[in-house]
Tab-separated table of C-alpha atoms and ligand atoms in Angstrom:
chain	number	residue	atom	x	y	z
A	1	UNK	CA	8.977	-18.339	11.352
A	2	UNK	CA	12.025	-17.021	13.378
A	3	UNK	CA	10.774	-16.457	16.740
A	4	UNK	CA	12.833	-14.317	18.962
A	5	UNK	CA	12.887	-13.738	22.471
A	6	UNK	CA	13.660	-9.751	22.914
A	7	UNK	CA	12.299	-8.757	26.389
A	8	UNK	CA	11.116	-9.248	29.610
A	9	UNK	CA	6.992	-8.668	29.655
A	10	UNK	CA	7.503	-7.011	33.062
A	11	UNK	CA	10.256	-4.288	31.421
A	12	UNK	CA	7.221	-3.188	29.208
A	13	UNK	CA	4.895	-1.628	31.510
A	14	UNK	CA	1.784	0.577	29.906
A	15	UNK	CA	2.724	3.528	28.021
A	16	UNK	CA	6.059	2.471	27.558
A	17	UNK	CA	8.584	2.051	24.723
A	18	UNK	CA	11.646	0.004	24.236
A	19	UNK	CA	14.067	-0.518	21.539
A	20	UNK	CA	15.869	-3.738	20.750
A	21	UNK	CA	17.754	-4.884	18.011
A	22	UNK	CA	17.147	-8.004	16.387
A	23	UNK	CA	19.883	-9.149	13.745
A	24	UNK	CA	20.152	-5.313	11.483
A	25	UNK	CA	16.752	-4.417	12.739
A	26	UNK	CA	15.944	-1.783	14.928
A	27	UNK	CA	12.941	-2.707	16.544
A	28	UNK	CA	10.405	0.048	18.994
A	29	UNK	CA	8.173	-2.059	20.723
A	30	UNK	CA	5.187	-0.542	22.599
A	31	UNK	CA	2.763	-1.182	25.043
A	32	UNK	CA	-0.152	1.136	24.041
A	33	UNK	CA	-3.502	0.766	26.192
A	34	UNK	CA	-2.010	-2.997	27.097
A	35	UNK	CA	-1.770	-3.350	23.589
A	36	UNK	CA	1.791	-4.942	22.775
A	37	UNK	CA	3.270	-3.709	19.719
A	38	UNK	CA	6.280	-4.451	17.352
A	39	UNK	CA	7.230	-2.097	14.623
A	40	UNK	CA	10.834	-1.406	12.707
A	41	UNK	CA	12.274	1.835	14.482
A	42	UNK	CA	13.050	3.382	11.312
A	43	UNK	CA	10.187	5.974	9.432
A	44	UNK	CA	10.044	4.813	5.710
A	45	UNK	CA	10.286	8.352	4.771
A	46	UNK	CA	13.452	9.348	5.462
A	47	UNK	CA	14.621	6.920	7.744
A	48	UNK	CA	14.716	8.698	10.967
A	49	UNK	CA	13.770	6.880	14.233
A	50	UNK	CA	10.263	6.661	15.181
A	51	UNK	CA	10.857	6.192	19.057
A	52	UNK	CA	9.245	9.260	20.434
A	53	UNK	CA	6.504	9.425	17.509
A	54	UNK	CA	3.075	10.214	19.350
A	55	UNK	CA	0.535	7.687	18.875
A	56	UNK	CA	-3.208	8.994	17.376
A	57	UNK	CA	-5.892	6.990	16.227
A	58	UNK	CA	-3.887	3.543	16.468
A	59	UNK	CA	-1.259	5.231	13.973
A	60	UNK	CA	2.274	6.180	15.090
A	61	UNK	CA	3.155	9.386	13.930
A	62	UNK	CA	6.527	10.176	13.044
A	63	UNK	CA	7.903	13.326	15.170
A	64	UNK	CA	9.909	14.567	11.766
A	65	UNK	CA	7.500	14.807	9.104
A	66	UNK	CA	4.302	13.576	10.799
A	67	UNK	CA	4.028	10.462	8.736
A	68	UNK	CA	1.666	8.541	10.447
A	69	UNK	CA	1.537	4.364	10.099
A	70	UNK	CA	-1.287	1.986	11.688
A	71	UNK	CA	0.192	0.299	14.466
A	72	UNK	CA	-1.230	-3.129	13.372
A	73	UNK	CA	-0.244	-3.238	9.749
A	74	UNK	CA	1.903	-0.906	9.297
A	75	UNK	CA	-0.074	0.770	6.598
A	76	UNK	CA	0.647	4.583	5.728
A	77	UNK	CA	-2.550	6.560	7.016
A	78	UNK	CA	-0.656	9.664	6.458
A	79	UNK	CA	1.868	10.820	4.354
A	80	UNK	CA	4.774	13.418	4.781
A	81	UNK	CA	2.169	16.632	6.025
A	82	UNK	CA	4.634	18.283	7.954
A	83	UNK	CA	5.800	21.586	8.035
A	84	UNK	CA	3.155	23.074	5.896
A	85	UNK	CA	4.050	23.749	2.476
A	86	UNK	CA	6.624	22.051	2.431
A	87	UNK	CA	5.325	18.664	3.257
A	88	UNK	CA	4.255	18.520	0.232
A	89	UNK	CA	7.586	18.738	-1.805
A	90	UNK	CA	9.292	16.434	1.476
A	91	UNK	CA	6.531	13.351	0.352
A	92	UNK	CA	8.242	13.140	-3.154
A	93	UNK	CA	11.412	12.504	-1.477
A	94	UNK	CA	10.633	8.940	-1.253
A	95	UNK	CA	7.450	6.606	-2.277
A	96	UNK	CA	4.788	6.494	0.701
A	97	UNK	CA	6.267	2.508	1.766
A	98	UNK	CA	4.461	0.858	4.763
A	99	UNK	CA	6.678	0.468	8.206
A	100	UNK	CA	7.340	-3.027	8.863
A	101	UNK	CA	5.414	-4.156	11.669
A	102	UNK	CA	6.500	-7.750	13.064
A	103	UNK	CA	3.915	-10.858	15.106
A	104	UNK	CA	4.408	-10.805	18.592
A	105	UNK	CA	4.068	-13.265	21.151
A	106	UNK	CA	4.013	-13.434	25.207
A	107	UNK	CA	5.284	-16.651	26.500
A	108	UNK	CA	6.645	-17.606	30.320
A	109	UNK	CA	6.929	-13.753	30.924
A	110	UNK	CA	9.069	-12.943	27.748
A	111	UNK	CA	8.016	-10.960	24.449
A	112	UNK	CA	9.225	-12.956	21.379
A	113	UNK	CA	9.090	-11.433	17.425
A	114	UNK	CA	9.163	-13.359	14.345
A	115	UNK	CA	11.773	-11.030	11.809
A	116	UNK	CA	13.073	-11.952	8.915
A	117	UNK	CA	15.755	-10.772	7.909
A	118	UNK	CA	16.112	-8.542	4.888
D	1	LIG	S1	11.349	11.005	8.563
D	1	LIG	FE1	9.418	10.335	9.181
D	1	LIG	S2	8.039	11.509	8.052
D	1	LIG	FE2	9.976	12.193	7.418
């Protein structure tokens, strides 16, 4: 475990997003529903950030190419469907890989992440 401390708790009110970087990692943290998330920034598709992706059925949803990834495991629920028709040739770009998603922790009014690095 490498347990770092990224954030205030208090800085990551409901509904909000915040990006820190831990080490090379780009990191979009979210409080969805008082849910605390902690997912790479990056989409696996084509590596554009996922920061103002919509969230839908506990997935994040990639504003690009409307990849969509479970929140909690980072699993793809969705793969490459946008723009229509061409979606389809965009998801053979690159394999369908799962977003990192990293644990979480509140302690003493801080948010800490365990990330290993690559
Ligand atoms: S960059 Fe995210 S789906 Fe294409």
């Amino acid at each position: 475990m490498s347990w770092t401390k990224v954030l205030a708790t208090e800085a990551l009110s409901p509904g909000t997003r915040q990006v820190v970087k831990v080490g090379k990692r780009n990191i979009l943290l979210l409080n969805h529903e008082n849910q605390l998330y902690a997912v790479e920034n990056t989409c696996p598709h084509l590596k554009l950030p996922l920061k103002s992706g919509k969230i839908a059925d506990g997935a994040i949803v990639c504003p690009f190419h409307r990849s969509a990834f479970d929140l909690r495991t980072g699993a793809v629920t969705n793969w490459c469907p946008w723009p229509p028709g061409v979606g389809k040739l965009l998801s053979m770009v690159s394999q369908a890989n799962a977003l990192p998603v990293f644990p979480l922790r509140v302690e003493e009014g801080n948010i800490w992440i365990d990330v290993q690095e690559e």
